[in-house]
Tab-separated table of C-alpha atoms in Angstrom:
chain	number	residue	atom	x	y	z
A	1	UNK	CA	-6.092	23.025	46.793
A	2	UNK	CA	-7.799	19.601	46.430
A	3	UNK	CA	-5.586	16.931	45.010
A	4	UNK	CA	-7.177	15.153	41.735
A	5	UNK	CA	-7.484	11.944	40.648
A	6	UNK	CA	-3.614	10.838	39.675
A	7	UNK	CA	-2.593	11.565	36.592
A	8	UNK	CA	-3.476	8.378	33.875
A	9	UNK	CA	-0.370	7.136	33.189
A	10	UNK	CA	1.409	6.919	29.339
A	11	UNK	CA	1.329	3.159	29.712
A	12	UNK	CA	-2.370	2.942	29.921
A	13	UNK	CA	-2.853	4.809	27.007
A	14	UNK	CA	-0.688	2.670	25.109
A	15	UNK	CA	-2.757	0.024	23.289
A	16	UNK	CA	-2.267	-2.164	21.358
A	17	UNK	CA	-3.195	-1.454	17.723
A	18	UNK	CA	-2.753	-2.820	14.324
A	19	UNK	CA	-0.163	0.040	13.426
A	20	UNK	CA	2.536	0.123	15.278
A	21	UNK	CA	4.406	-2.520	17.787
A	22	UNK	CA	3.950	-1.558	21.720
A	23	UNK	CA	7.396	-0.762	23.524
A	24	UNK	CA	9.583	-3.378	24.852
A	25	UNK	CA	8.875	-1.873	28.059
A	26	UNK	CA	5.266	-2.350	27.708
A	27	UNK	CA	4.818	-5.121	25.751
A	28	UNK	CA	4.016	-8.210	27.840
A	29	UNK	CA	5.193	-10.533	25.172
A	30	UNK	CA	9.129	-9.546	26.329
A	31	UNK	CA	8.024	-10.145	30.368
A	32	UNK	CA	8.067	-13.866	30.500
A	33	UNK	CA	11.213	-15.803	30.559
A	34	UNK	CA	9.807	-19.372	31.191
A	35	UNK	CA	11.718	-22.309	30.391
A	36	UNK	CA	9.262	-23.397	27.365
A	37	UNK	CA	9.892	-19.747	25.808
A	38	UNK	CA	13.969	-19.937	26.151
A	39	UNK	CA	13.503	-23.303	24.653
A	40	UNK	CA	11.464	-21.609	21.489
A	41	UNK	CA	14.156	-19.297	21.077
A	42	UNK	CA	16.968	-21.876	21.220
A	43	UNK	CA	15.635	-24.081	18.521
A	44	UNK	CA	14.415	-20.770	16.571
A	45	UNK	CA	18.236	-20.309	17.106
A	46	UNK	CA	19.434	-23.434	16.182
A	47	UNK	CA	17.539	-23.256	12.562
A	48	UNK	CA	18.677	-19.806	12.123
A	49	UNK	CA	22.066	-21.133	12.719
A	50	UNK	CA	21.832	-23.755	10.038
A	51	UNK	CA	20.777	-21.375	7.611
A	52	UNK	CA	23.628	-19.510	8.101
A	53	UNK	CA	26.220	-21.953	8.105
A	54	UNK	CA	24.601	-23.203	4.845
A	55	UNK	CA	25.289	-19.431	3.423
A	56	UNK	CA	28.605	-19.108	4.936
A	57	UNK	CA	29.544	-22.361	3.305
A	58	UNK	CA	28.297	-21.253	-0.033
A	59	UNK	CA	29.711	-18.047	0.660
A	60	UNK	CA	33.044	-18.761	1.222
A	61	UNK	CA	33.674	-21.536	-1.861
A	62	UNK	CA	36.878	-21.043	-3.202
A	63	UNK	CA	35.015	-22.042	-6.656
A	64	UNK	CA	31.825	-20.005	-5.815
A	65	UNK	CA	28.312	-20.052	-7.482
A	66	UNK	CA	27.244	-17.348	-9.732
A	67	UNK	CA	24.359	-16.538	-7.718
A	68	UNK	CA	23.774	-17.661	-4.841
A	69	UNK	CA	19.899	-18.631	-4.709
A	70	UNK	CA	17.865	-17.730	-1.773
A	71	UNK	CA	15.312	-20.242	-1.643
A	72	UNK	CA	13.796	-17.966	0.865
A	73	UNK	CA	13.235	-15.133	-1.562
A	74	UNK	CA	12.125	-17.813	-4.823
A	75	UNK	CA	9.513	-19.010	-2.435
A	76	UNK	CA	8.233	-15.493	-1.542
A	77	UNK	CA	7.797	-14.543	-5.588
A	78	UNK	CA	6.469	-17.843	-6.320
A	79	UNK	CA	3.576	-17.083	-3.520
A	80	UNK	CA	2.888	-13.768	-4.346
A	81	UNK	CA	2.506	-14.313	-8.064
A	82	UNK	CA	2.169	-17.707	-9.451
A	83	UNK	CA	0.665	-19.371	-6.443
A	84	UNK	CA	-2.272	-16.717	-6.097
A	85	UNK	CA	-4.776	-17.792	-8.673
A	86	UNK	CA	-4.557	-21.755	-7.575
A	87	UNK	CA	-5.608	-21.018	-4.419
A	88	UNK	CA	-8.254	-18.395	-4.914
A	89	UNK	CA	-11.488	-19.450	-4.260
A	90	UNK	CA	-14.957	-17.678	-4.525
A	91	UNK	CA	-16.716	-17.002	-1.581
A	92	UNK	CA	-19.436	-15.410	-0.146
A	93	UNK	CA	-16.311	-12.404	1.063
A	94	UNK	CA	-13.887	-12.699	-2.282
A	95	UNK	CA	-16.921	-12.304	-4.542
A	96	UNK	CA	-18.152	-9.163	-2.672
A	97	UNK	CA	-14.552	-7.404	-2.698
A	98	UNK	CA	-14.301	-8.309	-6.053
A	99	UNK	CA	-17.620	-6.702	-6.767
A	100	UNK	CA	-16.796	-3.858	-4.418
A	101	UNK	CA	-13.055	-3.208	-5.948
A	102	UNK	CA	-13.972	-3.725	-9.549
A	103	UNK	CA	-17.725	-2.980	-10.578
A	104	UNK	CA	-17.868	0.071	-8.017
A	105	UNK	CA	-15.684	2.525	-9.596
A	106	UNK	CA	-17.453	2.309	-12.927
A	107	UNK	CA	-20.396	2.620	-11.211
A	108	UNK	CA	-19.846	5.303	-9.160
A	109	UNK	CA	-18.258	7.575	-12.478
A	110	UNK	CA	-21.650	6.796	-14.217
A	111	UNK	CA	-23.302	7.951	-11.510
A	112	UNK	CA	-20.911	11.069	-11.269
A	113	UNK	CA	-20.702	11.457	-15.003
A	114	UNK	CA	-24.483	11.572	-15.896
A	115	UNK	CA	-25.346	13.551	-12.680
A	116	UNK	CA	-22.559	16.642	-13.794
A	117	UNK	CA	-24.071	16.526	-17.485
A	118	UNK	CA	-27.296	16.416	-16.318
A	119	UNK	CA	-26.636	19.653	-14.239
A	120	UNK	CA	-25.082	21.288	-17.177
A	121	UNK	CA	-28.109	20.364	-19.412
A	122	UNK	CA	-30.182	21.928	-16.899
A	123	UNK	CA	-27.916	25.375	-17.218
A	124	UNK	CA	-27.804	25.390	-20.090
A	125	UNK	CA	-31.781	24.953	-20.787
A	126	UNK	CA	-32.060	27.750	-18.463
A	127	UNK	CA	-29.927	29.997	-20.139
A	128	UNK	CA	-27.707	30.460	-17.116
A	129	UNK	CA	-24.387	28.668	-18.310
A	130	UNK	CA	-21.769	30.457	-20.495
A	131	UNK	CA	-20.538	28.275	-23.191
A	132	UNK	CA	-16.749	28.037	-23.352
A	133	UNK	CA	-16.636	27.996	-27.186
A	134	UNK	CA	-18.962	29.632	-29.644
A	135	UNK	CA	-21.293	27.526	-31.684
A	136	UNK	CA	-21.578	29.885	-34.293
B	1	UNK	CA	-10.697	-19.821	-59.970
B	2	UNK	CA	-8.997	-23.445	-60.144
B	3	UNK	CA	-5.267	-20.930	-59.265
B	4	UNK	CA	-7.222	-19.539	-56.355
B	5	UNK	CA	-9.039	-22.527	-55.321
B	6	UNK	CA	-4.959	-24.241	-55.259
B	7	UNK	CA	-3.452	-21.123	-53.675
B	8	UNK	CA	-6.162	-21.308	-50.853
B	9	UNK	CA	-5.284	-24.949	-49.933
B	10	UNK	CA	-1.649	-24.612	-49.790
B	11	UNK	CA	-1.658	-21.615	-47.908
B	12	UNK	CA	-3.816	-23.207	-45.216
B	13	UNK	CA	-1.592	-26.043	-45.553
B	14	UNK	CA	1.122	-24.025	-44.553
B	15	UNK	CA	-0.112	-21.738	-42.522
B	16	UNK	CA	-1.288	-24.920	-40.350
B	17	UNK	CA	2.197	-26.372	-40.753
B	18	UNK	CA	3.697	-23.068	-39.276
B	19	UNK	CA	0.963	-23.515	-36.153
B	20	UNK	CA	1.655	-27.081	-35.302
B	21	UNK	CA	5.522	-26.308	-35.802
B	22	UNK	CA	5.191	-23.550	-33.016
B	23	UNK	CA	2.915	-25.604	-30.950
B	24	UNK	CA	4.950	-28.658	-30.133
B	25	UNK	CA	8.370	-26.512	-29.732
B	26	UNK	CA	6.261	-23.965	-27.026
B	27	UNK	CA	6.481	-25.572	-23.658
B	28	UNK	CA	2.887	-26.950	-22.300
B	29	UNK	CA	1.229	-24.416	-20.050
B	30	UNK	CA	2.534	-24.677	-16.457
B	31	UNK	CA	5.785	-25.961	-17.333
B	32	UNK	CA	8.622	-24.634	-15.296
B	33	UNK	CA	12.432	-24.971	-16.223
B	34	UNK	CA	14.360	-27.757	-14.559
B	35	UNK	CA	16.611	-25.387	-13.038
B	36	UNK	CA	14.139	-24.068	-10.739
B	37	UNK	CA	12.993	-25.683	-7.308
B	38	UNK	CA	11.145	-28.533	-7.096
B	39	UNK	CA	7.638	-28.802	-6.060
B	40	UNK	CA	7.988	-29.497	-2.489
B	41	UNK	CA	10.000	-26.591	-2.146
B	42	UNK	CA	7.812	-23.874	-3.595
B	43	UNK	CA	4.624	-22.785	-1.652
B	44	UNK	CA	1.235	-25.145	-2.352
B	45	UNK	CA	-2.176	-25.171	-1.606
B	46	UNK	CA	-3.590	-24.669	2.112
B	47	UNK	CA	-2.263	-27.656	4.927
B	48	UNK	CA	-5.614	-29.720	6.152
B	49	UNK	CA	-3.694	-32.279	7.810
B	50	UNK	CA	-0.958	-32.050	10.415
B	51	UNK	CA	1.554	-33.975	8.269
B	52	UNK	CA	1.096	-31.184	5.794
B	53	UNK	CA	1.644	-28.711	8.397
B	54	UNK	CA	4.305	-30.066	9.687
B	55	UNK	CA	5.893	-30.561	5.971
B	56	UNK	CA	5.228	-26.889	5.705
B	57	UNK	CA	6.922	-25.205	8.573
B	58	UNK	CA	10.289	-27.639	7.494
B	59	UNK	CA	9.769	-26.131	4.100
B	60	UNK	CA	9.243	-22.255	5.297
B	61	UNK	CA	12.214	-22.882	7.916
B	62	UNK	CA	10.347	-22.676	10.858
B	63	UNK	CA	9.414	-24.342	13.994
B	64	UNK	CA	6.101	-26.127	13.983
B	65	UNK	CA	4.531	-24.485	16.599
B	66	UNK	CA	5.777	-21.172	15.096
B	67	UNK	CA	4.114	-21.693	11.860
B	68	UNK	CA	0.833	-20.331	10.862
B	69	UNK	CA	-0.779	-19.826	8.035
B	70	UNK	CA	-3.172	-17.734	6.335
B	71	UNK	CA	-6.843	-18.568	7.254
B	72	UNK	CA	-8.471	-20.085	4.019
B	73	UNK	CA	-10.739	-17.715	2.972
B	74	UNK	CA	-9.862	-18.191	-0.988
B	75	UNK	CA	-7.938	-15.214	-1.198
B	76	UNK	CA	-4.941	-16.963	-2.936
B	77	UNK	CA	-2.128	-17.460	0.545
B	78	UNK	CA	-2.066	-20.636	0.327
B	79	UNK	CA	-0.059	-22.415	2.900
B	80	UNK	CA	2.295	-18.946	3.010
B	81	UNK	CA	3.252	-18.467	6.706
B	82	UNK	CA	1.283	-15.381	8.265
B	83	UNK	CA	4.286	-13.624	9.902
B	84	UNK	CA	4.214	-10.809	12.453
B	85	UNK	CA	3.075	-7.560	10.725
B	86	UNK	CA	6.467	-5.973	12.436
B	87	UNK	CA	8.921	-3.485	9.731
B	88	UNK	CA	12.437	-4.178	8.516
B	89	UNK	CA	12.911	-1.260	11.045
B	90	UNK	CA	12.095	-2.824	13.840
B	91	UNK	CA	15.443	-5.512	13.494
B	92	UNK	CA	18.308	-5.137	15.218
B	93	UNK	CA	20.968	-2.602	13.592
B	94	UNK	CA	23.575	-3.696	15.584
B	95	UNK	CA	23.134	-7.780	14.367
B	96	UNK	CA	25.151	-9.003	11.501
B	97	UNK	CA	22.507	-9.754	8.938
B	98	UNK	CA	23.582	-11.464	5.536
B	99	UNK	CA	21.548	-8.967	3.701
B	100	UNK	CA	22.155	-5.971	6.365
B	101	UNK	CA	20.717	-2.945	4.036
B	102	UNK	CA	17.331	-5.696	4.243
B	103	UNK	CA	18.276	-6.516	7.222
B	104	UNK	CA	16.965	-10.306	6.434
B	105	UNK	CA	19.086	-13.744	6.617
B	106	UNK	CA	19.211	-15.900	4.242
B	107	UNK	CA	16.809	-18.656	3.922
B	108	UNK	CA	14.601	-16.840	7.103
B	109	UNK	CA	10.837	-16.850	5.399
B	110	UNK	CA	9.910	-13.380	4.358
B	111	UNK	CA	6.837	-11.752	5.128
B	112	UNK	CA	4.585	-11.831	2.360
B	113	UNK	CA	4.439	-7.853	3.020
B	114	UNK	CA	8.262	-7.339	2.654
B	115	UNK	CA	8.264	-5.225	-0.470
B	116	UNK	CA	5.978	-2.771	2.396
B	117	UNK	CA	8.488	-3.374	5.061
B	118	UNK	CA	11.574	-2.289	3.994
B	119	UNK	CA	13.605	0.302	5.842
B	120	UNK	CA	12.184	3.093	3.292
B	121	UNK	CA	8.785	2.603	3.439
B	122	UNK	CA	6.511	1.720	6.093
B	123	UNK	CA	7.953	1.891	9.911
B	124	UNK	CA	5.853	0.057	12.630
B	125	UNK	CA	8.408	0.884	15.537
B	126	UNK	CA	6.958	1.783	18.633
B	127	UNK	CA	6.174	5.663	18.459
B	128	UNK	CA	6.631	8.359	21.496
B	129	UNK	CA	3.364	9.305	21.820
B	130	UNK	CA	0.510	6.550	22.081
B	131	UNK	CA	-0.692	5.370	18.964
B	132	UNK	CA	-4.322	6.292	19.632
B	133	UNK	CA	-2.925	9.802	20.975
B	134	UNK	CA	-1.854	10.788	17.516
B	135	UNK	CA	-4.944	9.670	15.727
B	136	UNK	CA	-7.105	11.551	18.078
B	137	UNK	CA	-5.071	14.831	17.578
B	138	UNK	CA	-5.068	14.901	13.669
B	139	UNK	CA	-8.498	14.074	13.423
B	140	UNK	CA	-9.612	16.993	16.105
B	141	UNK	CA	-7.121	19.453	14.100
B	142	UNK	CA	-7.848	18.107	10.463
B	143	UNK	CA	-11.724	18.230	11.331
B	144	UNK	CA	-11.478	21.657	12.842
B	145	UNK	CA	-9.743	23.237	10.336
B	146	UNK	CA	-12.304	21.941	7.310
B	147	UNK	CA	-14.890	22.898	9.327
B	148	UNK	CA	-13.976	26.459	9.850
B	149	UNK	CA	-13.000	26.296	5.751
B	150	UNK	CA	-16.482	25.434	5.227
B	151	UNK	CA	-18.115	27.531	7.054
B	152	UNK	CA	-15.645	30.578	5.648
B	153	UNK	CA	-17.215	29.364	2.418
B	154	UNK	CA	-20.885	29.562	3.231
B	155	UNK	CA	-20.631	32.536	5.319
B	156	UNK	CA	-17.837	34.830	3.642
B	157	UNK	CA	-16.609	37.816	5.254
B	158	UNK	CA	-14.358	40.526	3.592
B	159	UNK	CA	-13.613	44.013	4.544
B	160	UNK	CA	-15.896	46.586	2.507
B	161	UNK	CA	-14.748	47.714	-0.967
B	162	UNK	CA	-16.073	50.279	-3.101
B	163	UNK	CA	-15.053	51.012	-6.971
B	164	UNK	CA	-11.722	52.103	-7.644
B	165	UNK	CA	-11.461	55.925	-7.791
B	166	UNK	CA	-9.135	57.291	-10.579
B	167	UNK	CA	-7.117	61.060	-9.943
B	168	UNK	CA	-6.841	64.081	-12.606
B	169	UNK	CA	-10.753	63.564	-13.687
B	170	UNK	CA	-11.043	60.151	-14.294
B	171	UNK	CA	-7.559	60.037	-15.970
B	172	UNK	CA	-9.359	62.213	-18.554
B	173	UNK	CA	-6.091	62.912	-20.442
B	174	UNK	CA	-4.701	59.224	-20.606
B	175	UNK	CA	-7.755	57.943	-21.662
B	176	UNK	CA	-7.054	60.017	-24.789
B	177	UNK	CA	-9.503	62.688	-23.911
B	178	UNK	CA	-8.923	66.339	-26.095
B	179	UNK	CA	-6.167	68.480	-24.339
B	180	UNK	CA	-7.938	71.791	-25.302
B	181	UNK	CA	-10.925	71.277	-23.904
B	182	UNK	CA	-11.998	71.623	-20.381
B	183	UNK	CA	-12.377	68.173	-18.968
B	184	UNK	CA	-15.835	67.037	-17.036
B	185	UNK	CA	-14.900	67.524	-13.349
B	186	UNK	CA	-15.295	64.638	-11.438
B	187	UNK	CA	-15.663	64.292	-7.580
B	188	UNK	CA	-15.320	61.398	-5.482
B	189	UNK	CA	-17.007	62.669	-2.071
B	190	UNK	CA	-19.991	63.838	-1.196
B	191	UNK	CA	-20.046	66.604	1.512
């Protein structure tokens, strides 16, 4: 029995894609443990520490606020709703998808509309469609 | 017509008393209450310099060389920090989170898909079988199967049927034929 090529292996066929993260195990972004990336993830730690003291602190008031804001969360509203239309600028790509998402549809049902009408006329001219309701 | 000429002019007078009366107590367009965050704190327009940039990532909690933003293609970002397109799923269960059903800290910028990411809606964790796997074997199954639907359609094929055959003449007598008389006799097969 002649050997074949070696099975392709599951990591191969692993690619990246814009769907789904790869495994730890096969993502090189966990390999590396230079010094510059241990020093990224002790200041990421560090601010991630303030943060949380900040909360704890507020947290914990014996005379505690209502609500307790997340600035994090205002700032995330305030982008996605209010801060949309200042910063929207036609294009060349916005004015196309605009086109696409917003003249398209009522073209295409015109198009679908008068073509199904238009083959119903035609039936009906040719004496080949039974009318639903009686005009007499 | 003097009366109607008087009762148009002080209606208008008071109908444009009523206006100005509701226009200086509404608040000027793009007023915000005082309570809310100030400006710096709320997302802006696009960073051009490094200054801004670096004003940003302070403002969005994050390191400078972690913050990037959306490109500025006029789709309304902003200087919002583009965040890895990774799932609420994907976070640690085991970490104490201050919001641990979110699993999100406070303060931490949010993606500006978070409303997607949340734990019941969509997962981007790594899946068993390759990505590109699964995509391959739904569309082979999902393409074979409409193909053999369509081609069921053009090309139909049933098992021959013939007209239904009824017993005891036709079911002469049920159809309300005369009991007296002799009914028509009626054969099915043909020797």
């Amino acid at each position: 029995m002649a050997p074949g090529p070696p099975p392709e292996s599951a990591a191969k066929r692993y690619r990246p894609n814009a769907y789904v993260s790869l495994p730890t195990e096969l993502d090189p972004d966990t390999y590396d443990a230079s010094p510059e990336k241990r020093r990224a993830e002790a200041e990421r730690l560090a601010i991630r520490a303030r943060l949380k003291r900040q909360y704890q602190l507020q947290l914990n008031n014996p005379n505690p606020p209502a609500v307790i804001e997340n600035p994090a969360l205002l700032r995330w509203v305030y982008a996605r709703t209010q801060n949309v239309y200042p910063n929207f600028r036609p294009t060349p790509k916005t004015s196309f998808l605009g086109a696409v998402w917003a003249i398209g549809p009522i073209l295409f049902w015109m198009a679908v509309f008068k073509a199904d009408r238009d083959r119903k006329e035609k039936l009906i001219k040719e004496g080949k469609y039974k009318r639903p309701f009686s005009v007499c | 017509m003097m009366a109607a000429a008087l009762r148009g002019v002080l209606c208008a007078r008071a109908a444009a008393g009523l206006r100005a009366g509701r226009a200086s107590a509404a608040a000027p367009p793009g007023a915000r209450a005082a309570s809310e965050m100030s400006k710096d704190m709320l997302p802006g327009p696009y960073p051009r310099t490094p200054e801004e940039r670096a004003a940003a990532a302070k403002k969005y909690n994050m390191r400078v060389e972690d913050y990037q933003p959306y490109p500025d293609d006029g789709f309304g970002y902003g200087d919002y920090p583009m965040l890895p397109n990774k799932s609420q799923h994907e976070r640690d269960p085991w970490y104490q989170w201050d919001q641990p059903d979110m699993r999100h800290n406070w303060g931490e910028p949010m993606h500006w898909d978070f409303d997607m990411y949340i734990r019941s809606r969509v997962d981007t964790s790594p899946t068993v079988v390759p990505w590109h796997t699964m995509r391959n074997h739904f569309l082979i199954f999902l393409s074979t199967m409409l193909i053999m639907f369509g081609l069921g359609e053009i090309y139909p094929s049933y098992r021959p049927v013939g007209p239904k055959q009824y017993p005891f003449n036709d079911l002469y007598l049920e159809r309300g034929g005369d009991p007296n008389k002799e009914p028509p006799v009626v054969t099915h097969y043909e020797i």
